[in-house]
XYZ file of C-alpha atoms in Angstrom:
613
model
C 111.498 102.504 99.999
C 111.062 103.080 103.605
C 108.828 105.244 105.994
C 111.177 107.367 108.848
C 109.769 109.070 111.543
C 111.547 111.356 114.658
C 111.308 113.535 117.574
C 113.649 116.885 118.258
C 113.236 118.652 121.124
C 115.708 121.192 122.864
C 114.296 121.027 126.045
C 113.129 117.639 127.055
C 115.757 114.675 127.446
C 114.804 111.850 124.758
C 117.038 109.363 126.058
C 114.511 107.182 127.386
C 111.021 108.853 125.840
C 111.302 105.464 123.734
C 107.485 105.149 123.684
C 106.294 108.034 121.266
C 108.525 107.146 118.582
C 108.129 103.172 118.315
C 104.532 103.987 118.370
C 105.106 106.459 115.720
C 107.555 103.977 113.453
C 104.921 101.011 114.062
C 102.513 103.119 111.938
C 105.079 103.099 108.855
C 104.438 99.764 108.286
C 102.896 100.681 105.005
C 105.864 102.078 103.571
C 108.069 98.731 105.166
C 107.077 95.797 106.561
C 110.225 94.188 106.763
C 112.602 95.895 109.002
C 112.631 98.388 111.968
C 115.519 100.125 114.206
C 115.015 103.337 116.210
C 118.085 105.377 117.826
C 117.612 108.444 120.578
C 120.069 110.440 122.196
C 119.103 113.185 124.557
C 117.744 115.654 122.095
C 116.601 113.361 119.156
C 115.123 110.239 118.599
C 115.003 108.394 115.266
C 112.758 105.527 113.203
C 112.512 103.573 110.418
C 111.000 100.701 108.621
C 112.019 99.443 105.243
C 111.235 97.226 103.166
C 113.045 93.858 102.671
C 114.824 94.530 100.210
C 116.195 98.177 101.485
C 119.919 97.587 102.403
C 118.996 99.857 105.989
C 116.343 97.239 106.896
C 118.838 95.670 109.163
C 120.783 98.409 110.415
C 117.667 100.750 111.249
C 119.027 104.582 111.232
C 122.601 105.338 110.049
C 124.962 106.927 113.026
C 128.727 108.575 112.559
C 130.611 108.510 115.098
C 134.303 109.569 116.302
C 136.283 109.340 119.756
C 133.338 107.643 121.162
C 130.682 110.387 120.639
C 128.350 111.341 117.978
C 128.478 113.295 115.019
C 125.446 112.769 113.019
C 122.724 110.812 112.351
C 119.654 110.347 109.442
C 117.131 108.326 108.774
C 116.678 108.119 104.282
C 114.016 107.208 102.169
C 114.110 106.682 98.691
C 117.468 106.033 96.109
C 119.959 108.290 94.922
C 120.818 108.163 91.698
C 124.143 109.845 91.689
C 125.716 108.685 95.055
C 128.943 107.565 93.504
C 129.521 110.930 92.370
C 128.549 112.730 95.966
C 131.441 109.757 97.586
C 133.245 111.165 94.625
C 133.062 114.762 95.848
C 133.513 114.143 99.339
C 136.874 112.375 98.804
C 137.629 115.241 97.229
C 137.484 117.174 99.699
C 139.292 115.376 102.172
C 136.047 113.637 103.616
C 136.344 109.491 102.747
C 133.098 108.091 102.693
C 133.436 104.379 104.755
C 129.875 103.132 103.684
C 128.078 102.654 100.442
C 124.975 102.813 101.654
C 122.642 105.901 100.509
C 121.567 106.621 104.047
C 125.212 106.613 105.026
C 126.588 108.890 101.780
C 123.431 111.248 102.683
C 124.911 111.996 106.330
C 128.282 112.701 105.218
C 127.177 114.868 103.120
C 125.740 116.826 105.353
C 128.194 116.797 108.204
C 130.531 118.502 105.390
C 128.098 121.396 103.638
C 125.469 121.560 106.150
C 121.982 121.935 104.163
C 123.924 122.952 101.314
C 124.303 119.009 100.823
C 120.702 118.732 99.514
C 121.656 120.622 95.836
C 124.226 117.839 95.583
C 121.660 114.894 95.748
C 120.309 113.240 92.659
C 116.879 111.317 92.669
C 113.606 110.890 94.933
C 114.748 110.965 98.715
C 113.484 112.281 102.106
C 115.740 112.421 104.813
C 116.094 113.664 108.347
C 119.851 114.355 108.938
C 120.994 115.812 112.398
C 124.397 117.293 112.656
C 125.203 116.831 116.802
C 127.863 119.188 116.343
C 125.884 122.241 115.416
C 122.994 121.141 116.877
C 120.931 121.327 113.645
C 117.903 118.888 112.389
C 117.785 119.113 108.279
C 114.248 117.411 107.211
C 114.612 117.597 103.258
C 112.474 116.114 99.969
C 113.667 115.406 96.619
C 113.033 118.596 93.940
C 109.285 117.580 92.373
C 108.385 116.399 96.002
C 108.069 112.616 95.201
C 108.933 110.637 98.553
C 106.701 112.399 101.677
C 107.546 114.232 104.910
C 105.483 115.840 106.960
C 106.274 117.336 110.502
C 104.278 119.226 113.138
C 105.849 121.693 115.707
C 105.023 120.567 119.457
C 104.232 122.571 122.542
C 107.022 123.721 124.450
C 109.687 124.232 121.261
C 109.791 120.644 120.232
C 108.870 118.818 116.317
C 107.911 115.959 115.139
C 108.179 114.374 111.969
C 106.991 111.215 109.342
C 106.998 110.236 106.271
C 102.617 109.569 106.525
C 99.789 111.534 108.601
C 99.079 108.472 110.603
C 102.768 107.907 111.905
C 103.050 111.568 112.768
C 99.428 111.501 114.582
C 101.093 108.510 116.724
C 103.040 111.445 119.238
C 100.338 112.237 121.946
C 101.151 116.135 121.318
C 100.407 116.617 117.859
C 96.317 116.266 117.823
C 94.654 115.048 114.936
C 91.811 118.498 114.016
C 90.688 118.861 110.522
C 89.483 122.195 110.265
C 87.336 124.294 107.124
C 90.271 125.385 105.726
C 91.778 121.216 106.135
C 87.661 120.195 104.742
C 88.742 122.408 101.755
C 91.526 121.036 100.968
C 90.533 117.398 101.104
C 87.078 117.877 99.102
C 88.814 120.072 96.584
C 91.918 117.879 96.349
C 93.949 121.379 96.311
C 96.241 122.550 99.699
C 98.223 125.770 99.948
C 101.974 124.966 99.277
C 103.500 123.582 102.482
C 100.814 122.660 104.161
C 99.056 119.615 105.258
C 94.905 119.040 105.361
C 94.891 118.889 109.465
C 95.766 121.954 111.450
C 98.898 122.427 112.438
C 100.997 120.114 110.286
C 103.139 121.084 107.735
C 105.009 119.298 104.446
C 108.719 119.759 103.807
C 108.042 121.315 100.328
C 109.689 119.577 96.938
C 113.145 121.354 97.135
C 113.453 122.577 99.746
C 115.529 121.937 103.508
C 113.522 122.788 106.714
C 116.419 123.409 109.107
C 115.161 123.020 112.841
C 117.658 124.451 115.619
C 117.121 125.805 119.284
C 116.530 129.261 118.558
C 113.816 128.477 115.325
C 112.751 126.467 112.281
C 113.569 128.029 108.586
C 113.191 127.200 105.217
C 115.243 126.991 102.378
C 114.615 126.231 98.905
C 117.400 124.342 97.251
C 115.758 124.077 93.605
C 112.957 125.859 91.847
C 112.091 126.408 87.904
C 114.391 128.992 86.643
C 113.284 130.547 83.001
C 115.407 130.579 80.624
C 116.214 131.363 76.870
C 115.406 128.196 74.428
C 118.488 128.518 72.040
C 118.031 125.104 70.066
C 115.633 124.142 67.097
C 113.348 121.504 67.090
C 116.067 118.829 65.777
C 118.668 120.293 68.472
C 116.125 120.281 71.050
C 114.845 116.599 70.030
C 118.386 115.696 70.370
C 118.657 116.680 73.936
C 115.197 115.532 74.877
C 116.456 111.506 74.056
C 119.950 112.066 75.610
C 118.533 113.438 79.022
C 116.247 110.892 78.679
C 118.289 108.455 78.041
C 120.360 109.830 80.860
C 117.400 109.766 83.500
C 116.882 105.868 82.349
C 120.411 105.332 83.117
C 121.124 106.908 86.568
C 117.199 105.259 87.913
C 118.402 101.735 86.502
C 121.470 101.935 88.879
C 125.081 101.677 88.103
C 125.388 98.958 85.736
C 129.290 98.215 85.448
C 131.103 98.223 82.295
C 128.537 96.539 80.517
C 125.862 99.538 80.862
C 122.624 99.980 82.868
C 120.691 97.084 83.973
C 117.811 95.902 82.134
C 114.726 97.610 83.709
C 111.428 96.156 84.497
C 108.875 98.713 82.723
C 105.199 99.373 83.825
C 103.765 99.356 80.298
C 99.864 100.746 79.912
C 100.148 100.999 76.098
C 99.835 104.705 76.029
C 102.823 106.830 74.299
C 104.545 107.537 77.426
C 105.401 104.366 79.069
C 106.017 102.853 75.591
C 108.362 105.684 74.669
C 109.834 104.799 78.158
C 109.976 101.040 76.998
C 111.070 101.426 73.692
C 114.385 103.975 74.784
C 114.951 101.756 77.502
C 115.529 98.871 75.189
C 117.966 101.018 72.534
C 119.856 102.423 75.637
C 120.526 98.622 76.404
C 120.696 96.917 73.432
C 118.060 94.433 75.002
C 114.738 94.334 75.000
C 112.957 95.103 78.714
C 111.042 93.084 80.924
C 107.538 94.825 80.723
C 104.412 94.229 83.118
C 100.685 95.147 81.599
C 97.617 94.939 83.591
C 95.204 92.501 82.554
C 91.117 92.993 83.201
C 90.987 89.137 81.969
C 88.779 90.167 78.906
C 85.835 90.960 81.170
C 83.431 93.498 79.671
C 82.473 95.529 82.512
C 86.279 96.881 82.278
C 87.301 99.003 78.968
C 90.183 98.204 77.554
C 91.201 100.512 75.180
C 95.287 100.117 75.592
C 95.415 97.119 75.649
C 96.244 96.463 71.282
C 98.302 99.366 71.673
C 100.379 97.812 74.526
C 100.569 93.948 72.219
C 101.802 95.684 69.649
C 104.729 97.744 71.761
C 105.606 94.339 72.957
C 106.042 92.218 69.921
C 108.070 95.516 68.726
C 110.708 95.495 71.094
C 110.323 91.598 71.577
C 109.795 92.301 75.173
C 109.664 89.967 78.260
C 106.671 90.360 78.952
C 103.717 89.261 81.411
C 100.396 90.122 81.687
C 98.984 90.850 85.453
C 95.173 89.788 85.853
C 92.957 91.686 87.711
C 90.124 90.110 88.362
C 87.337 93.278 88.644
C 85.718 90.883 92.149
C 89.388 91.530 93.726
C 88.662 95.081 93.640
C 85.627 94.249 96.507
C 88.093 93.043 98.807
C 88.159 95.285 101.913
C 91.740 93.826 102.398
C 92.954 95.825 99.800
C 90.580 98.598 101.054
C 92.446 98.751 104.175
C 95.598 98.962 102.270
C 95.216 101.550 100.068
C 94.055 103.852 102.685
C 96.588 103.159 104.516
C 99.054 104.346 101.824
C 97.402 107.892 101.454
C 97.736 110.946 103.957
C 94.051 111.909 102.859
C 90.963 110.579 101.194
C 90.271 111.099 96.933
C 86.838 110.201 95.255
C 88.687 107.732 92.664
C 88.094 103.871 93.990
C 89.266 101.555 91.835
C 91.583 103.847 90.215
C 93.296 103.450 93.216
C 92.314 99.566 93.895
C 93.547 98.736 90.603
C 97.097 100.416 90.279
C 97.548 99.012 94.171
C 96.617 95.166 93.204
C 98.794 95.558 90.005
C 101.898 96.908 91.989
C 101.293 94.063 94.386
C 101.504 91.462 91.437
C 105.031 93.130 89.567
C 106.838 93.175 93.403
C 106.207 89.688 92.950
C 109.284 89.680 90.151
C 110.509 92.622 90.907
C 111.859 94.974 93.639
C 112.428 98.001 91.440
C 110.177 99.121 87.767
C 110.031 102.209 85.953
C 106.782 104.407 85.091
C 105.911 106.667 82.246
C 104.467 109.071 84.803
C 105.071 112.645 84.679
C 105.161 112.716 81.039
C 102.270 114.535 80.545
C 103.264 117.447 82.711
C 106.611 118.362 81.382
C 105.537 117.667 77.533
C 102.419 119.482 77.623
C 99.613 116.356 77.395
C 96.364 116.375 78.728
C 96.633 117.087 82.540
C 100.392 119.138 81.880
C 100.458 122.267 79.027
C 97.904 121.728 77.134
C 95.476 123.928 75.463
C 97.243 127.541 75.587
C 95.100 128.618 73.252
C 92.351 128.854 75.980
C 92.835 131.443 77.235
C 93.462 132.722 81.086
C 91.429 130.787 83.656
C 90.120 131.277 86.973
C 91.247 128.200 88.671
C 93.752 125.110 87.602
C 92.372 123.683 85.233
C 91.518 120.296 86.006
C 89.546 121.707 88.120
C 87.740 123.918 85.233
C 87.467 120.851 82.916
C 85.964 118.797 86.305
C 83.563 121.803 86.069
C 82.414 121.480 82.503
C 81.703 118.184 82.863
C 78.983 119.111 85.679
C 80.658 119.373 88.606
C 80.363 123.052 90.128
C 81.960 121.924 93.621
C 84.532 119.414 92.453
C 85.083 116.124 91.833
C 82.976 113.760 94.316
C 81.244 116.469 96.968
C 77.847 115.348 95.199
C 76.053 113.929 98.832
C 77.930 116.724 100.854
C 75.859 119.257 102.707
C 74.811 122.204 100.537
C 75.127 124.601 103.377
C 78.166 123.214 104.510
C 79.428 123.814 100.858
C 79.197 127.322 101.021
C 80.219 127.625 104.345
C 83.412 126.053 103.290
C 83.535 127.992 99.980
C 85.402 125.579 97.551
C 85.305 128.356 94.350
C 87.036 130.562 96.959
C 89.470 128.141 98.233
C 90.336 126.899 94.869
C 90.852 130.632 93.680
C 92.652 131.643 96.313
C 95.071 128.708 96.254
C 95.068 128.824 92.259
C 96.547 132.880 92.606
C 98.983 131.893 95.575
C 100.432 129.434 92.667
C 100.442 131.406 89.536
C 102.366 133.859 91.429
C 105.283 131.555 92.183
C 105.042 130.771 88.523
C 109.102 132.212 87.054
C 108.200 133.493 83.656
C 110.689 134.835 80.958
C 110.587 138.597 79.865
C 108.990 138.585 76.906
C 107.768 135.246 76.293
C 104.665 135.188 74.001
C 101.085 134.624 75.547
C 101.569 130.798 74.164
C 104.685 130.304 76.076
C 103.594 132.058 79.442
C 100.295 129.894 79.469
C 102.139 126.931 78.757
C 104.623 127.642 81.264
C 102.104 128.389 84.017
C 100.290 125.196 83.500
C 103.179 122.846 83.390
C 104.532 124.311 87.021
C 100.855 124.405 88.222
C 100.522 120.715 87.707
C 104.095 119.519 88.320
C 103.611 121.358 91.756
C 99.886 120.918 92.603
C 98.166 118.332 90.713
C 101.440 115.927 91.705
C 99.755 114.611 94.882
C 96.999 112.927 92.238
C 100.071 111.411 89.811
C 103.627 110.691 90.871
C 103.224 111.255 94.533
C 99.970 108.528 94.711
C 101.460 106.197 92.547
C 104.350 106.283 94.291
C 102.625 106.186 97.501
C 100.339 103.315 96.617
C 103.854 101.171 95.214
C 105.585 101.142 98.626
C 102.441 99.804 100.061
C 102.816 96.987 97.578
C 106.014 96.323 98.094
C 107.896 97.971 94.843
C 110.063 100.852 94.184
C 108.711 102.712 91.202
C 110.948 105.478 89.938
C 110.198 107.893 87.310
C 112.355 108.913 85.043
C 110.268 111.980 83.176
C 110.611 113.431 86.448
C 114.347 113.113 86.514
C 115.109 117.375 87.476
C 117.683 117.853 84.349
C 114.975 116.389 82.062
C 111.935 118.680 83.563
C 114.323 121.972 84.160
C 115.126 121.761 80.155
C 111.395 121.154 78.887
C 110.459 123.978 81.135
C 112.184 126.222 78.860
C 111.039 125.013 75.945
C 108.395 126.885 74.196
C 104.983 125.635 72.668
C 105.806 126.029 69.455
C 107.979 123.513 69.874
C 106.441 120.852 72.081
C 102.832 120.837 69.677
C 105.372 120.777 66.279
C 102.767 118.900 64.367
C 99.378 120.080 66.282
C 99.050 117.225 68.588
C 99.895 116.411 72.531
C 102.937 115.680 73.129
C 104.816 115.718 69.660
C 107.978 116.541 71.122
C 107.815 113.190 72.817
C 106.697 111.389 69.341
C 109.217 112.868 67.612
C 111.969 111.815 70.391
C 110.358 108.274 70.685
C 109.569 107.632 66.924
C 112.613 105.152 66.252
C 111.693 102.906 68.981
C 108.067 103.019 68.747
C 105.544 101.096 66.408
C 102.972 103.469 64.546
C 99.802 102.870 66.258
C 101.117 104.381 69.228
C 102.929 107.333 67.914
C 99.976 108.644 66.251
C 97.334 107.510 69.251
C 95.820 109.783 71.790
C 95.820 109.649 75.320
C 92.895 107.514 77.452
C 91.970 108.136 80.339
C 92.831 104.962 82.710
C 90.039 102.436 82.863
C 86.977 102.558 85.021
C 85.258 98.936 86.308
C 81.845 98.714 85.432
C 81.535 95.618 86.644
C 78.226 94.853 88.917
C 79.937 93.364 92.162
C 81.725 96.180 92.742
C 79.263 98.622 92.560
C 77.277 96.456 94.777
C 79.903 96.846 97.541
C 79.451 100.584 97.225
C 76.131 99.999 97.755
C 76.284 97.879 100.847
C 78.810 99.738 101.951
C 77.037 102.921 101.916
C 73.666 101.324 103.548
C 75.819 100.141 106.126
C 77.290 104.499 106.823
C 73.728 105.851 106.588
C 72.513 103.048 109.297
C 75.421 103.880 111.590
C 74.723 107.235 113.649
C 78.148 107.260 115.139
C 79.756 107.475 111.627
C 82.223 110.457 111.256
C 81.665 111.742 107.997
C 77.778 111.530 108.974
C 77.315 114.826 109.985
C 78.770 116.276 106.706
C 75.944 114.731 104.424
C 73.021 115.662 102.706
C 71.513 112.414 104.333
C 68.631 112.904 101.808
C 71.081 112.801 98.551
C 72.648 110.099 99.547
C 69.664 107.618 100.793
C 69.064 107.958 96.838
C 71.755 106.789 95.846
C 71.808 104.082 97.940
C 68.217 103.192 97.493
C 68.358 103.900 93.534
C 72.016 101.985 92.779
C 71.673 102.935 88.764
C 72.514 106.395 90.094
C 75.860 105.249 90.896
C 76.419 105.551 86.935
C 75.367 109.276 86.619
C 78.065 110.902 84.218
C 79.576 107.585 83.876
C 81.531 107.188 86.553
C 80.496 110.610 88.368
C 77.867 109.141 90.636
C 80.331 106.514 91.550
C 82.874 109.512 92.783
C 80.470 110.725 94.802
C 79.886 107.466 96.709
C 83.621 106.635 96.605
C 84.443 110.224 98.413
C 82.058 109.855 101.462
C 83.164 106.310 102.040
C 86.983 106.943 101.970
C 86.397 110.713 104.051
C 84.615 108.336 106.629
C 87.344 105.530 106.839
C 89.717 107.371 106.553
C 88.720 110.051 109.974
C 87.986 106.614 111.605
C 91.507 105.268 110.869
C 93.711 108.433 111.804
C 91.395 109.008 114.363
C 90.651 112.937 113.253
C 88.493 115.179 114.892
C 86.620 118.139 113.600
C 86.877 121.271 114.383
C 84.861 123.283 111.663
């Protein structure tokens, strides 16, 4: 993994405006703290930092050049996983390919089809290509929007770009404002497609190219879900579930030679999908994995429910396996505070949820550089957060946000101490409705599909392309800041652009979540977990860390310079903090409502943002 960052500008001469960019690749440092080269020429100038084990950490951006001047130049983040085929192609077609490098196969690419390179890629990338013959900037992300760019367009005809907020805050004319509209979106966890939470930035949206040139910037979309007819049966369409997932596991393991893929390190919770991910892994290979589990240590403040589930999915597929403790008192340690902010382009309410999958990734880059996750699953095979429960009927809003709201929560998960009248001010029903209609109208449906199938549909794209930034896009996110490339393959394009098309019927054959999964898994799985349901990830109880969100909330509410200060019902949360057994309201709802405040704050000191509502 790596973080890249640039400046393009038509009008002002880059050559030696070194200042703005090494400032802005500095702040990357969470995506690669081992490595860092920057490049400029008069109208651009590159960064990047990668992580050790990155083959550009040495070699900083990738440059082509011919007769002594330049051609092109990119700066790549992430893995292809079909870059012997693009070399393939391009030797083809009379264009040799001199490096192996992904970077390197990425630029020649585009110096031969312009954007239309980016349908040719394979796998989670972002990249910033410029062609120096044409004159053209190509900022691109992988199809489900995976590996992060953001850019911001400058005064005067110029943009800048990074791979996190903070880098791209760095150049001195892109200010840092979070608006209503930007409040919204971070309370709500829900942005319009595109953009960003502050004003004025924008993303590079999953599948698409944002071409920047002298006379304007456009967009074009590269890959989208495209309905089509299901013409298999369940044992057909079984069939070519395993094979593209056996497929996915293939091209993330990396070219193997003649002996087949390499045996992958699996993140294994215990649940169906990362077993079913472990247990095809291991037939694909003929071996059994290497497989990582976290470990609470037994302590009783932390629920483990997976944990017999995972034990038995190990002695299975005789895995080598390790266990990775977490103590619960590591998740107090403002260390790893620090860190996991720093890995996140905006606050959530979730704490430890994010603590824990952050000290955990931490522990497996230890023995490994590269580990596959189960992740996505549940979106493309209809389980609990993906296309489930058609049978209820059209809602209002997405509808995690709907079940957040049966549980209690009218304005959303963790806006509990907010300001009442700043709640309405900012409208979060409204926001969330508006932003819910702007997506089910980009939903592709199939003429004539049944009321099953179109509410299945919509709810898979909704929360492959909204509810993303809380699942791959944060684990991923939260990986590179420990250090360890996690890749998942139920995300793989092939895989998702096939289960798209398949209807309900099919994916709940035997009336539970995620049977066409069971039914593709059920060779390599033992039968506790194919017949299991899904848990929610594990919540510490344990009493020294709500003590630090105690203290830690004292110590806001006693500082009148604190950002997030003037956004509180100060009354609400002196409660709280003088009444800690309301941390436990809902179970772990009072707790969100702590964790929100205290990441908003940190997280406008860090940047530094200002508001503007």
């Amino acid at each position: 993994m790596s973080g890249i960052a640039g400046w393009w500008d038509h009008q002002r001469d880059l050559t030696d405006e070194g200042f703005a960019v090494a400032a802005m690749t500095a702040r990357l440092a969470a995506r690669g703290r081992h490595g860092e080269g920057r490049w400029s020429e008069r109208r651009l100038a590159l960064g990047l930092r990668a992580d050790g084990g990155d083959r550009q950490a040495a070699a900083g951006p990738e440059v082509v050049m011919a007769d002594g001047r330049t051609l092109g130049a990119v700066v790549f983040d992430g893995a292809l996983t079909n870059a012997a085929e693009v070399r393939a192609a391009l030797a083809a077609a009379g264009r040799p390919v001199g490096t192996r490098s992904d970077a390197g196969t990425v630029l020649h690419a585009v110096l031969a089809w312009g954007a239309g390179a980016a349908e040719r890629l394979a796998g989670l990338f972002a990249f910033a290509a410029w062609d120096a013959r044409s004159g053209e900037l190509l900022l691109c992300r992988d199809r489900l929007g995976v590996k992060p760019l953001s850019y911001a367009r400058l005064p005067g005809g110029g943009l800048a770009f990074a791979s996190e907020l903070a880098a791209l805050l760095e150049h001195p004319l892109v200010p840092a404002e979070l608006d209503l509209p930007g409040l919204c979106a971070v309370l709500s966890q829900v942005r319009a497609a595109g953009r960003s939470v502050l004003r004025g930035v924008h993303e590079v949206r999953p599948g698409h190219v944002v071409c920047v040139r002298a006379d304007g910037v456009t967009e074009r979309r590269y890959w989208g879900f495209e309905p089509r007819p299901h013409e298999e049966d369940l044992d057909g369409t079984v069939r070519t579930v395993r094979g593209l997932l056996e497929e996915a596991i293939d091209r993330d393991c990396g070219a193997g030679g003649p002996d087949g893929p390499a045996v992958p390190a699996v993140l294994l919770s215990g649940g169906l999908d990362s077993s079913a991910l472990a247990g095809v892994a291991a037939a694909l290979r003929g071996g059994p994995p290497r497989t990582f589990t976290v470990d609470f240590g037994g302590d009783r403040a932390v629920p483990a429910p997976d944990r017999p589930f995972a034990e038995d999915v190990v002695r299975y597929l005789g895995s080598r396996h390790q266990d990775v403790l977490i103590a619960p008192g590591t998740l107090t340690d403002p260390v790893a505070e620090a860190a996991v902010l720093a890995a996140r382009d905006a606050p959530n309410p979730f704490g430890d949820k994010n603590l824990t999958p952050y000290l955990f990734y931490r522990r497996v880059a230890e023995r490994e550089r590269v580990a596959l996750s189960g992740e996505g699953a549940d979106a493309v095979f209809g389980g609990p957060a993906g296309a489930g429960e058609p049978d209820g009927g059209p809602g209002r809003t997405f509808p995690w946000i709907e079940r957040a709201r049966r549980l209690g929560m009218a304005d959303g998960i963790g806006n509990g101490l907010f300001d009442a009248e700043l709640l309405h001010q900012a409208d979060l029903r409204g926001h969330c409705a508006a932003r819910y209609e702007e997506a089910r109208a980009e939903v592709p449906h199939l003429a004539g599909a049944c009321d099953d199938d179109r509410r299945a549909r919509e709810t898979s794209y909704l929360t492959l392309t909204r509810l993303s930034e809380q699942t791959l896009q944060h684990s991923e996110r939260l990986a590179a800041a420990a250090g360890l490339e996690v890749r998942f393959p139920f995300a793989d394009h092939r895989l998702v652009d096939y289960l798209y098309n398949v209807p309900w019927r099919l994916k709940s054959c035997h009336g539970q979540e995620k049977d066409l999964l069971r039914v593709a898994a059920r060779d390599v799985l033992p039968e506790s977990v194919l017949t299991r349901r899904k848990v929610p990830f594990p919540i510490a109880y344990h009493p020294a860390y709500k003590q630090r969100l105690t203290d830690r909330l004292r110590a806001l509410l006693a500082d009148g310079s604190a950002p997030v200060r003037p956004l509180l019902d100060l009354s609400a949360a002196r409660r709280v903090a003088e009444e800690p057994r309301l941390l436990d309201r809902g179970g772990w709802l009072g707790r969100a409502d702590v964790e929100s405040v205290l990441q908003l704050d940190a997280w406008l000191r860090r940047l530094p943002v200002r508001l503007v509502l």
